[in-house]
Amino acid sequence: MIRCSSNGRGISRPIRIIVRERLVAGDSNAEDIQFLVDRYGEYVLLNPVLAPHTLLFWAVGPLILLVGGVVVLARTRRRSAPGAAPSSTAEERVALAALESTPLVLELGLPLRSK
């Protein structure tokens, strides 16, 4: 199949004209496709072929997905590691207790303890 959009922009219009002229001249579909690939490259194919020179094209998508998954997994494991948060000092516990006993905190019932 040839990549050719219906809006007639870019390379689509010249390709449609060439295909029409070649079909009227009696060329087969296979000959038309080969002519366009020779002239414009494999870009014109809707489904590019899997060949040694296109392996990078086919491998980039899955590789990016795999790397992204590893990064997300590593970050979530790092965040949920036990003991990662520093423990509070005695001064911080006293300050938190004083803050929790203030009238506004008691009235609103705000949770200030972080465990």
MMTF fields as JSON, N, C-alpha, C and O atoms, coordinates in Angstrom:
{
  "mmtfVersion": "1.0.0",
  "mmtfProducer": "UNKNOWN",
  "numBonds": 459,
  "numAtoms": 460,
  "numGroups": 115,
  "numChains": 1,
  "numModels": 1,
  "chainsPerModel": [1],
  "groupsPerChain": [115],
  "chainIdList": ["A"],
  "bondAtomList": [4, 2, 8, 6, 12, 10, 16, 14, 20, 18, 24, 22, 28, 26, 32, 30, 36, 34, 40, 38, 44, 42, 48, 46, 52, 50, 56, 54, 60, 58, 64, 62, 68, 66, 72, 70, 76, 74, 80, 78, 84, 82, 88, 86, 92, 90, 96, 94, 100, 98, 104, 102, 108, 106, 112, 110, 116, 114, 120, 118, 124, 122, 128, 126, 132, 130, 136, 134, 140, 138, 144, 142, 148, 146, 152, 150, 156, 154, 160, 158, 164, 162, 168, 166, 172, 170, 176, 174, 180, 178, 184, 182, 188, 186, 192, 190, 196, 194, 200, 198, 204, 202, 208, 206, 212, 210, 216, 214, 220, 218, 224, 222, 228, 226, 232, 230, 236, 234, 240, 238, 244, 242, 248, 246, 252, 250, 256, 254, 260, 258, 264, 262, 268, 266, 272, 270, 276, 274, 280, 278, 284, 282, 288, 286, 292, 290, 296, 294, 300, 298, 304, 302, 308, 306, 312, 310, 316, 314, 320, 318, 324, 322, 328, 326, 332, 330, 336, 334, 340, 338, 344, 342, 348, 346, 352, 350, 356, 354, 360, 358, 364, 362, 368, 366, 372, 370, 376, 374, 380, 378, 384, 382, 388, 386, 392, 390, 396, 394, 400, 398, 404, 402, 408, 406, 412, 410, 416, 414, 420, 418, 424, 422, 428, 426, 432, 430, 436, 434, 440, 438, 444, 442, 448, 446, 452, 450, 456, 454],
  "bondOrderList": [1, 1, 1, 1, 1, 1, 1, 1, 1, 1, 1, 1, 1, 1, 1, 1, 1, 1, 1, 1, 1, 1, 1, 1, 1, 1, 1, 1, 1, 1, 1, 1, 1, 1, 1, 1, 1, 1, 1, 1, 1, 1, 1, 1, 1, 1, 1, 1, 1, 1, 1, 1, 1, 1, 1, 1, 1, 1, 1, 1, 1, 1, 1, 1, 1, 1, 1, 1, 1, 1, 1, 1, 1, 1, 1, 1, 1, 1, 1, 1, 1, 1, 1, 1, 1, 1, 1, 1, 1, 1, 1, 1, 1, 1, 1, 1, 1, 1, 1, 1, 1, 1, 1, 1, 1, 1, 1, 1, 1, 1, 1, 1, 1, 1],
  "groupList": [{"groupName": "MET", "atomNameList": ["N", "CA", "C", "O"], "elementList": ["N", "C", "C", "O"], "formalChargeList": [0, 0, 0, 0], "bondAtomList": [1, 0, 2, 1, 3, 2], "bondOrderList": [1, 1, 2], "singleLetterCode": "M", "chemCompType": "L-PEPTIDE LINKING"}, {"groupName": "ILE", "atomNameList": ["N", "CA", "C", "O"], "elementList": ["N", "C", "C", "O"], "formalChargeList": [0, 0, 0, 0], "bondAtomList": [1, 0, 2, 1, 3, 2], "bondOrderList": [1, 1, 2], "singleLetterCode": "I", "chemCompType": "L-PEPTIDE LINKING"}, {"groupName": "ARG", "atomNameList": ["N", "CA", "C", "O"], "elementList": ["N", "C", "C", "O"], "formalChargeList": [0, 0, 0, 0], "bondAtomList": [1, 0, 2, 1, 3, 2], "bondOrderList": [1, 1, 2], "singleLetterCode": "R", "chemCompType": "L-PEPTIDE LINKING"}, {"groupName": "CYS", "atomNameList": ["N", "CA", "C", "O"], "elementList": ["N", "C", "C", "O"], "formalChargeList": [0, 0, 0, 0], "bondAtomList": [1, 0, 2, 1, 3, 2], "bondOrderList": [1, 1, 2], "singleLetterCode": "C", "chemCompType": "L-PEPTIDE LINKING"}, {"groupName": "SER", "atomNameList": ["N", "CA", "C", "O"], "elementList": ["N", "C", "C", "O"], "formalChargeList": [0, 0, 0, 0], "bondAtomList": [1, 0, 2, 1, 3, 2], "bondOrderList": [1, 1, 2], "singleLetterCode": "S", "chemCompType": "L-PEPTIDE LINKING"}, {"groupName": "ASN", "atomNameList": ["N", "CA", "C", "O"], "elementList": ["N", "C", "C", "O"], "formalChargeList": [0, 0, 0, 0], "bondAtomList": [1, 0, 2, 1, 3, 2], "bondOrderList": [1, 1, 2], "singleLetterCode": "N", "chemCompType": "L-PEPTIDE LINKING"}, {"groupName": "GLY", "atomNameList": ["N", "CA", "C", "O"], "elementList": ["N", "C", "C", "O"], "formalChargeList": [0, 0, 0, 0], "bondAtomList": [1, 0, 2, 1, 3, 2], "bondOrderList": [1, 1, 2], "singleLetterCode": "G", "chemCompType": "PEPTIDE LINKING"}, {"groupName": "PRO", "atomNameList": ["N", "CA", "C", "O"], "elementList": ["N", "C", "C", "O"], "formalChargeList": [0, 0, 0, 0], "bondAtomList": [1, 0, 2, 1, 3, 2], "bondOrderList": [1, 1, 2], "singleLetterCode": "P", "chemCompType": "L-PEPTIDE LINKING"}, {"groupName": "VAL", "atomNameList": ["N", "CA", "C", "O"], "elementList": ["N", "C", "C", "O"], "formalChargeList": [0, 0, 0, 0], "bondAtomList": [1, 0, 2, 1, 3, 2], "bondOrderList": [1, 1, 2], "singleLetterCode": "V", "chemCompType": "L-PEPTIDE LINKING"}, {"groupName": "GLU", "atomNameList": ["N", "CA", "C", "O"], "elementList": ["N", "C", "C", "O"], "formalChargeList": [0, 0, 0, 0], "bondAtomList": [1, 0, 2, 1, 3, 2], "bondOrderList": [1, 1, 2], "singleLetterCode": "E", "chemCompType": "L-PEPTIDE LINKING"}, {"groupName": "LEU", "atomNameList": ["N", "CA", "C", "O"], "elementList": ["N", "C", "C", "O"], "formalChargeList": [0, 0, 0, 0], "bondAtomList": [1, 0, 2, 1, 3, 2], "bondOrderList": [1, 1, 2], "singleLetterCode": "L", "chemCompType": "L-PEPTIDE LINKING"}, {"groupName": "ALA", "atomNameList": ["N", "CA", "C", "O"], "elementList": ["N", "C", "C", "O"], "formalChargeList": [0, 0, 0, 0], "bondAtomList": [1, 0, 2, 1, 3, 2], "bondOrderList": [1, 1, 2], "singleLetterCode": "A", "chemCompType": "L-PEPTIDE LINKING"}, {"groupName": "ASP", "atomNameList": ["N", "CA", "C", "O"], "elementList": ["N", "C", "C", "O"], "formalChargeList": [0, 0, 0, 0], "bondAtomList": [1, 0, 2, 1, 3, 2], "bondOrderList": [1, 1, 2], "singleLetterCode": "D", "chemCompType": "L-PEPTIDE LINKING"}, {"groupName": "GLN", "atomNameList": ["N", "CA", "C", "O"], "elementList": ["N", "C", "C", "O"], "formalChargeList": [0, 0, 0, 0], "bondAtomList": [1, 0, 2, 1, 3, 2], "bondOrderList": [1, 1, 2], "singleLetterCode": "Q", "chemCompType": "L-PEPTIDE LINKING"}, {"groupName": "PHE", "atomNameList": ["N", "CA", "C", "O"], "elementList": ["N", "C", "C", "O"], "formalChargeList": [0, 0, 0, 0], "bondAtomList": [1, 0, 2, 1, 3, 2], "bondOrderList": [1, 1, 2], "singleLetterCode": "F", "chemCompType": "L-PEPTIDE LINKING"}, {"groupName": "TYR", "atomNameList": ["N", "CA", "C", "O"], "elementList": ["N", "C", "C", "O"], "formalChargeList": [0, 0, 0, 0], "bondAtomList": [1, 0, 2, 1, 3, 2], "bondOrderList": [1, 1, 2], "singleLetterCode": "Y", "chemCompType": "L-PEPTIDE LINKING"}, {"groupName": "HIS", "atomNameList": ["N", "CA", "C", "O"], "elementList": ["N", "C", "C", "O"], "formalChargeList": [0, 0, 0, 0], "bondAtomList": [1, 0, 2, 1, 3, 2], "bondOrderList": [1, 1, 2], "singleLetterCode": "H", "chemCompType": "L-PEPTIDE LINKING"}, {"groupName": "THR", "atomNameList": ["N", "CA", "C", "O"], "elementList": ["N", "C", "C", "O"], "formalChargeList": [0, 0, 0, 0], "bondAtomList": [1, 0, 2, 1, 3, 2], "bondOrderList": [1, 1, 2], "singleLetterCode": "T", "chemCompType": "L-PEPTIDE LINKING"}, {"groupName": "TRP", "atomNameList": ["N", "CA", "C", "O"], "elementList": ["N", "C", "C", "O"], "formalChargeList": [0, 0, 0, 0], "bondAtomList": [1, 0, 2, 1, 3, 2], "bondOrderList": [1, 1, 2], "singleLetterCode": "W", "chemCompType": "L-PEPTIDE LINKING"}, {"groupName": "LYS", "atomNameList": ["N", "CA", "C", "O"], "elementList": ["N", "C", "C", "O"], "formalChargeList": [0, 0, 0, 0], "bondAtomList": [1, 0, 2, 1, 3, 2], "bondOrderList": [1, 1, 2], "singleLetterCode": "K", "chemCompType": "L-PEPTIDE LINKING"}],
  "groupTypeList": [0, 1, 2, 3, 4, 4, 5, 6, 2, 6, 1, 4, 2, 7, 1, 2, 1, 1, 8, 2, 9, 2, 10, 8, 11, 6, 12, 4, 5, 11, 9, 12, 1, 13, 14, 10, 8, 12, 2, 15, 6, 9, 15, 8, 10, 10, 5, 7, 8, 10, 11, 7, 16, 17, 10, 10, 14, 18, 11, 8, 6, 7, 10, 1, 10, 10, 8, 6, 6, 8, 8, 8, 10, 11, 2, 17, 2, 2, 2, 4, 11, 7, 6, 11, 11, 7, 4, 4, 17, 11, 9, 9, 2, 8, 11, 10, 11, 11, 10, 9, 4, 17, 7, 10, 8, 10, 9, 10, 6, 10, 7, 10, 2, 4, 19],
  "groupIdList": [1, 2, 3, 4, 5, 6, 7, 8, 9, 10, 11, 12, 13, 14, 15, 16, 17, 18, 19, 20, 21, 22, 23, 24, 25, 26, 27, 28, 29, 30, 31, 32, 33, 34, 35, 36, 37, 38, 39, 40, 41, 42, 43, 44, 45, 46, 47, 48, 49, 50, 51, 52, 53, 54, 55, 56, 57, 58, 59, 60, 61, 62, 63, 64, 65, 66, 67, 68, 69, 70, 71, 72, 73, 74, 75, 76, 77, 78, 79, 80, 81, 82, 83, 84, 85, 86, 87, 88, 89, 90, 91, 92, 93, 94, 95, 96, 97, 98, 99, 100, 101, 102, 103, 104, 105, 106, 107, 108, 109, 110, 111, 112, 113, 114, 115],
  "secStructList": [7, 5, 7, 7, 7, 6, 6, 7, 7, 6, 6, 2, 2, 2, 2, 2, 2, 2, 2, 2, 2, 2, 2, 2, 2, 6, 7, 7, 2, 2, 2, 2, 2, 2, 2, 2, 2, 2, 2, 2, 7, 4, 4, 4, 5, 1, 1, 7, 7, 7, 7, 4, 4, 4, 2, 2, 2, 2, 2, 2, 2, 2, 2, 2, 2, 2, 2, 2, 2, 2, 2, 2, 2, 2, 2, 2, 2, 2, 2, 6, 7, 6, 6, 7, 1, 7, 7, 7, 7, 2, 2, 2, 2, 2, 2, 2, 2, 2, 2, 2, 6, 1, 2, 2, 2, 2, 2, 2, 6, 7, 7, 7, 7, 7, 7],
  "xCoordList": [0.842, 0.0, 0.889, 1.975, 0.408, 1.127, 0.529, -0.687, 1.421, 0.991, 0.514, 1.306, -0.77, -1.326, -2.575, -3.598, -2.504, -3.645, -4.682, -4.382, -5.89, -6.983, -7.051, -7.825, -6.246, -6.35, -5.533, -5.67, -4.694, -3.961, -2.812, -2.376, -2.309, -1.199, 0.129, 0.176, 1.194, 2.53, 2.784, 2.541, 3.27, 3.672, 2.5, 2.639, 1.367, 0.226, -0.285, -0.551, -0.42, -0.976, -0.076, -0.581, 1.224, 2.074, 2.068, 2.115, 2.01, 1.997, 0.721, 0.768, -0.411, -1.669, -1.659, -2.172, -1.082, -1.004, -0.117, -0.467, 1.03, 1.95, 1.291, 1.368, 0.642, -0.002, -1.092, -1.193, -1.892, -2.953, -2.375, -2.871, -1.322, -0.705, -0.112, -0.243, 0.532, 1.171, 0.129, 0.328, -0.989, -2.042, -2.705, -3.033, -2.896, -3.473, -2.514, -2.952, -1.21, -0.209, -0.124, 0.498, -0.742, -0.779, 0.135, 0.275, 0.756, 1.62, 0.774, -0.371, 1.344, 0.644, 0.848, 1.663, 0.101, 0.254, 1.668, 2.258, 2.213, 3.568, 4.599, 5.528, 4.438, 5.364, 5.238, 6.239, 4.003, 3.791, 4.45, 5.13, 4.242, 4.809, 6.33, 6.974, 6.913, 8.37, 8.9, 9.94, 8.194, 8.608, 8.622, 9.568, 7.555, 7.482, 8.534, 9.103, 8.801, 9.845, 11.204, 12.023, 11.456, 12.73, 12.879, 13.976, 11.784, 11.834, 11.845, 12.626, 10.981, 10.825, 11.391, 11.515, 11.727, 12.204, 11.063, 9.906, 11.384, 10.38, 9.407, 8.452, 9.634, 8.724, 7.309, 6.339, 7.186, 5.868, 5.061, 3.857, 5.693, 4.966, 4.227, 4.774, 2.984, 2.199, 2.782, 2.813, 3.234, 3.891, 5.3, 5.477, 6.32, 7.694, 8.131, 7.675, 9.019, 9.499, 10.461, 11.114, 10.54, 11.49, 12.746, 12.77, 13.772, 15.034, 16.177, 15.946, 17.402, 18.54, 18.658, 19.019, 18.357, 18.503, 17.338, 17.397, 16.281, 15.163, 15.018, 14.037, 15.971, 15.891, 15.852, 15.112, 16.636, 16.632, 15.246, 14.755, 14.625, 13.277, 12.291, 11.47, 12.367, 11.448, 11.77, 10.869, 13.025, 13.437, 13.296, 13.198, 13.281, 13.27, 12.028, 12.153, 10.86, 9.623, 9.626, 9.434, 9.84, 9.885, 11.012, 10.843, 12.161, 13.263, 12.903, 13.202, 12.267, 11.856, 10.837, 10.904, 9.903, 8.907, 9.578, 9.219, 10.532, 11.241, 12.051, 12.002, 12.783, 13.579, 12.672, 12.982, 11.557, 10.609, 10.06, 9.936, 9.729, 9.227, 10.253, 9.911, 11.512, 12.573, 12.759, 12.947, 12.71, 12.863, 11.718, 11.948, 10.501, 9.345, 9.447, 9.195, 9.804, 9.939, 11.027, 10.84, 12.153, 13.246, 12.842, 13.171, 12.134, 11.716, 10.686, 10.746, 9.746, 8.743, 9.362, 8.957, 10.322, 10.985, 11.839, 11.919, 12.473, 13.316, 12.474, 12.891, 11.289, 10.416, 9.833, 9.671, 9.521, 8.864, 9.842, 9.429, 11.124, 12.12, 11.955, 11.848, 11.931, 11.779, 12.995, 14.131, 12.742, 13.836, 14.41, 15.449, 13.751, 14.269, 14.071, 14.89, 12.993, 12.733, 13.544, 13.591, 14.174, 14.954, 14.021, 12.936, 14.452, 13.639, 13.734, 14.735, 12.67, 12.65, 13.49, 13.619, 14.046, 14.858, 13.933, 12.741, 14.501, 13.728, 13.161, 12.019, 13.946, 13.483, 12.288, 11.332, 12.346, 11.249, 9.983, 8.881, 10.128, 8.953, 8.314, 7.088, 9.137, 8.619, 7.896, 6.812, 8.497, 7.885, 6.569, 5.604, 6.518, 5.29, 4.207, 3.042, 4.568, 3.594, 3.038, 1.843, 3.906, 3.45, 2.525, 1.519, 2.86, 2.032, 0.678, -0.342, 0.661, -0.596, -1.531, -2.744, -0.987, -1.829, -2.318, -2.985, -2.016, -2.512, -4.002, -4.494, -4.746, -6.211, -6.711, -7.698, -6.049, -6.522, -6.42, -7.322, -5.344, -5.154, -6.168, -6.727, -6.408, -7.376, -8.794, -9.585, -9.106, -10.439, -10.721, -11.81, -9.766, -9.961, -9.73, -10.166, -9.058, -8.781, -7.811, -7.94, -6.835, -5.876, -4.908, -4.368, -4.681, -3.696, -2.301, -1.996, -1.462, -0.11, 0.939, 2.094, 0.568, 1.553, 1.846, 0.94, 3.112, 3.521, 4.333, 5.313, 3.931, 4.603, 5.394, 6.037],
  "yCoordList": [-1.173, 0.0, 1.238, 1.251, 2.242, 3.511, 4.485, 4.553, 5.25, 6.282, 7.476, 8.129, 7.752, 8.846, 9.359, 8.675, 10.547, 11.065, 11.637, 11.931, 11.788, 12.268, 13.788, 14.329, 14.494, 15.954, 16.598, 17.799, 15.844, 16.377, 17.291, 18.081, 17.208, 18.068, 17.339, 16.109, 18.105, 17.542, 16.692, 17.113, 15.504, 14.613, 13.789, 13.124, 13.822, 12.988, 13.294, 12.38, 14.561, 14.926, 14.462, 13.832, 14.737, 14.239, 12.715, 12.174, 12.022, 10.556, 10.063, 9.161, 10.642, 10.217, 10.463, 9.648, 11.577, 11.877, 10.867, 10.379, 10.549, 9.579, 8.208, 7.553, 7.771, 6.461, 6.41, 5.434, 7.451, 7.481, 7.384, 6.614, 8.166, 8.151, 6.782, 6.292, 6.174, 4.871, 3.765, 2.849, 3.843, 2.843, 2.978, 1.979, 4.215, 4.444, 3.919, 3.422, 4.031, 3.544, 2.025, 1.453, 1.352, -0.104, -0.792, -2.014, -0.058, -0.68, -1.399, -1.023, -2.434, -3.16, -2.44, -1.523, -2.864, -2.27, -2.464, -1.536, -3.655, -3.943, -3.044, -2.562, -2.817, -1.944, -0.502, 0.201, -0.063, 1.294, 1.469, 2.464, 0.504, 0.593, 0.613, 1.405, -0.256, -0.284, 1.027, 1.514, 1.606, 2.888, 3.977, 4.76, 4.018, 5.045, 4.836, 5.806, 3.584, 3.316, 3.713, 4.279, 3.424, 3.812, 5.327, 5.855, 6.015, 7.471, 8.206, 9.14, 7.792, 8.529, 7.805, 8.406, 6.557, 5.792, 5.073, 5.208, 4.31, 3.505, 4.344, 3.806, 5.64, 6.527, 6.444, 6.589, 6.213, 6.204, 4.959, 4.925, 3.943, 2.721, 2.909, 3.455, 2.454, 2.544, 1.622, 1.991, 0.453, -0.493, -0.755, -1.587, -0.061, -0.269, -1.719, -2.405, -2.159, -3.533, -3.709, -2.757, -4.931, -5.256, -5.779, -6.898, -4.967, -5.299, -4.806, -4.04, -5.229, -4.79, -3.268, -2.759, -2.544, -1.09, -0.405, 0.804, -1.138, -0.539, -1.095, -0.794, -1.895, -2.478, -1.409, -1.543, -0.358, 0.717, 1.355, 1.642, 1.571, 2.146, 1.282, 1.803, -0.023, -0.93, -1.11, -1.408, -0.938, -1.21, -0.007, -0.187, 1.198, 2.402, 2.473, 2.77, 2.22, 2.302, 1.371, 1.83, 0.066, -0.834, -0.508, -0.673, -0.047, 0.301, 1.482, 1.473, 2.493, 3.653, 3.23, 3.683, 2.375, 1.876, 1.083, 1.239, 0.252, -0.548, 0.336, 0.142, 1.289, 2.196, 3.006, 3.187, 3.496, 4.251, 3.406, 3.885, 2.154, 1.259, 1.006, 0.969, 0.829, 0.614, 1.848, 1.725, 3.024, 4.269, 4.426, 4.76, 4.191, 4.311, 3.295, 3.634, 2.071, 1.035, 1.39, 1.208, 1.893, 2.262, 3.411, 3.401, 4.39, 5.527, 5.124, 5.591, 4.267, 3.862, 2.991, 3.077, 2.164, 1.345, 2.195, 1.926, 3.217, 4.083, 4.863, 5.043, 5.332, 6.101, 5.241, 5.705, 4.0, 3.156, 2.332, 1.43, 2.63, 1.891, 2.207, 3.378, 1.184, 1.44, 2.165, 1.892, 3.079, 3.819, 4.92, 5.49, 5.229, 6.265, 7.657, 8.548, 7.85, 9.157, 9.267, 8.32, 10.411, 10.572, 10.629, 11.208, 10.03, 10.061, 11.446, 12.147, 11.825, 13.155, 13.158, 12.151, 14.321, 14.486, 14.819, 15.066, 14.822, 15.135, 16.552, 16.787, 17.489, 18.876, 18.958, 19.689, 18.207, 18.238, 17.633, 18.111, 16.595, 15.995, 16.953, 17.03, 17.692, 18.678, 19.798, 20.222, 20.274, 21.345, 20.876, 21.639, 19.638, 19.102, 18.96, 19.259, 18.517, 18.392, 19.762, 19.897, 20.785, 22.135, 22.662, 23.311, 22.388, 22.844, 22.149, 22.778, 20.871, 20.124, 20.586, 20.403, 21.177, 21.607, 23.042, 23.547, 23.707, 25.068, 25.03, 24.044, 26.07, 26.069, 25.861, 25.155, 26.461, 26.35, 24.908, 24.408, 24.265, 22.882, 21.984, 21.086, 22.217, 21.404, 21.638, 20.701, 22.901, 23.232, 22.634, 22.114, 22.707, 22.194, 20.699, 20.07, 20.136, 18.702, 18.312, 17.255, 19.188, 18.929, 17.821, 17.836, 16.877, 15.831, 16.336, 16.643, 16.429, 16.906, 15.812, 16.002, 14.722, 13.661, 12.96, 12.532, 12.861, 12.11, 10.933, 11.088, 9.771, 8.572, 7.95, 6.92],
  "zCoordList": [0.0, 0.0, 0.0, 0.579, -0.646, -0.75, 0.253, 0.426, 0.921, 1.858, 1.04, 0.36, 1.11, 0.316, 1.023, 1.042, 1.601, 2.349, 1.388, 0.231, 1.882, 1.036, 0.959, 0.17, 1.774, 1.766, 0.646, 0.413, -0.051, -1.192, -0.833, -1.67, 0.383, 0.79, 0.647, 0.611, 0.566, 0.546, -0.683, -1.814, -0.443, -1.521, -2.058, -3.084, -1.392, -1.773, -3.175, -3.955, -3.492, -4.804, -5.948, -6.877, -5.931, -7.031, -7.14, -8.245, -6.004, -6.047, -6.715, -7.551, -6.357, -6.977, -8.483, -9.25, -8.906, -10.346, -11.056, -12.131, -10.461, -11.068, -11.167, -12.207, -10.083, -10.084, -11.16, -11.903, -11.236, -12.239, -13.65, -14.472, -13.937, -15.27, -15.592, -16.714, -14.616, -14.855, -15.028, -15.825, -14.282, -14.463, -15.835, -16.475, -16.276, -17.605, -18.676, -19.713, -18.425, -19.384, -19.395, -20.29, -18.409, -18.431, -17.427, -17.476, -16.528, -15.517, -14.478, -14.227, -13.878, -12.81, -11.478, -11.375, -10.467, -9.128, -8.607, -8.052, -8.778, -8.293, -8.975, -8.327, -10.272, -10.996, -10.511, -10.373, -10.254, -9.741, -8.375, -8.124, -7.51, -6.164, -6.238, -5.549, -7.073, -7.194, -7.761, -7.318, -8.74, -9.304, -8.228, -8.139, -7.407, -6.371, -5.289, -4.79, -4.918, -3.927, -4.48, -3.757, -5.751, -6.368, -6.416, -6.235, -6.656, -6.808, -5.463, -5.28, -4.512, -3.258, -2.034, -0.967, -2.172, -1.024, -0.339, -0.738, 0.69, 1.379, 2.201, 2.762, 2.279, 2.993, 2.433, 3.176, 1.129, 0.503, 0.837, 0.586, 1.395, 1.746, 3.06, 4.018, 3.099, 4.32, 5.398, 6.572, 5.017, 5.92, 5.406, 4.516, 5.947, 5.481, 5.682, 6.596, 4.812, 4.875, 6.047, 6.474, 6.561, 7.616, 6.937, 6.426, 6.938, 6.282, 7.157, 8.093, 6.874, 7.706, 7.827, 8.888, 6.752, 6.813, 7.525, 7.749, 7.889, 8.618, 10.032, 10.711, 10.483, 11.823, 12.911, 13.886, 12.753, 13.748, 13.834, 14.926, 12.685, 12.631, 13.41, 14.164, 13.233, 13.892, 15.368, 16.152, 15.773, 17.151, 18.077, 19.291, 17.55, 18.396, 19.278, 20.467, 18.757, 19.543, 20.749, 21.874, 20.539, 21.694, 22.675, 23.883, 22.171, 23.077, 23.964, 25.158, 23.4, 24.196, 25.248, 26.391, 24.878, 25.819, 26.946, 28.114, 26.605, 27.604, 28.557, 29.771, 28.024, 28.862, 29.775, 30.952, 29.248, 30.072, 31.202, 32.329, 30.918, 31.962, 33.041, 34.223, 32.654, 33.638, 34.512, 35.722, 33.92, 34.685, 35.68, 36.842, 35.238, 36.139, 37.262, 38.419, 36.956, 37.964, 38.981, 40.184, 38.497, 39.396, 40.324, 41.51, 39.783, 40.617, 41.663, 42.8, 41.298, 42.279, 43.364, 44.523, 43.018, 44.036, 44.964, 46.163, 44.412, 45.227, 46.229, 47.373, 45.817, 46.702, 47.813, 48.942, 47.5, 48.488, 49.316, 50.045, 49.21, 49.985, 51.463, 51.827, 52.335, 53.768, 54.327, 53.94, 55.23, 55.861, 54.995, 55.328, 53.886, 53.008, 53.611, 53.388, 54.37, 54.978, 56.275, 57.06, 56.495, 57.731, 58.939, 58.876, 60.014, 61.233, 61.867, 61.72, 62.576, 63.176, 64.459, 65.155, 64.73, 65.939, 67.107, 66.925, 68.293, 69.492, 69.408, 69.803, 68.898, 68.771, 67.815, 68.073, 66.713, 65.763, 66.365, 66.096, 67.171, 67.805, 68.801, 68.884, 69.566, 70.525, 69.769, 70.171, 68.678, 67.893, 67.282, 67.237, 66.814, 66.235, 67.302, 67.039, 68.481, 69.566, 69.944, 70.208, 69.972, 70.303, 69.208, 69.496, 67.991, 66.876, 66.878, 66.597, 67.188, 67.207, 68.314, 68.216, 69.353, 70.462, 70.316, 71.219, 69.227, 69.013, 68.75, 68.201, 69.124, 69.001, 67.571, 67.368, 66.574, 65.202, 64.71, 64.038, 65.041, 64.622, 65.3, 64.669, 66.568, 67.28, 66.755, 66.64, 66.439, 65.963, 64.587, 64.345, 63.712, 62.356, 62.243, 61.278, 63.207, 63.178, 62.072, 61.454, 61.835, 60.763, 61.148, 62.254, 60.275, 60.564, 60.265, 59.113, 61.249, 61.045, 61.214, 60.835, 61.752, 61.962, 60.634, 59.919, 60.338, 59.164, 59.633, 60.362, 59.218, 59.689, 58.575, 58.776]
}
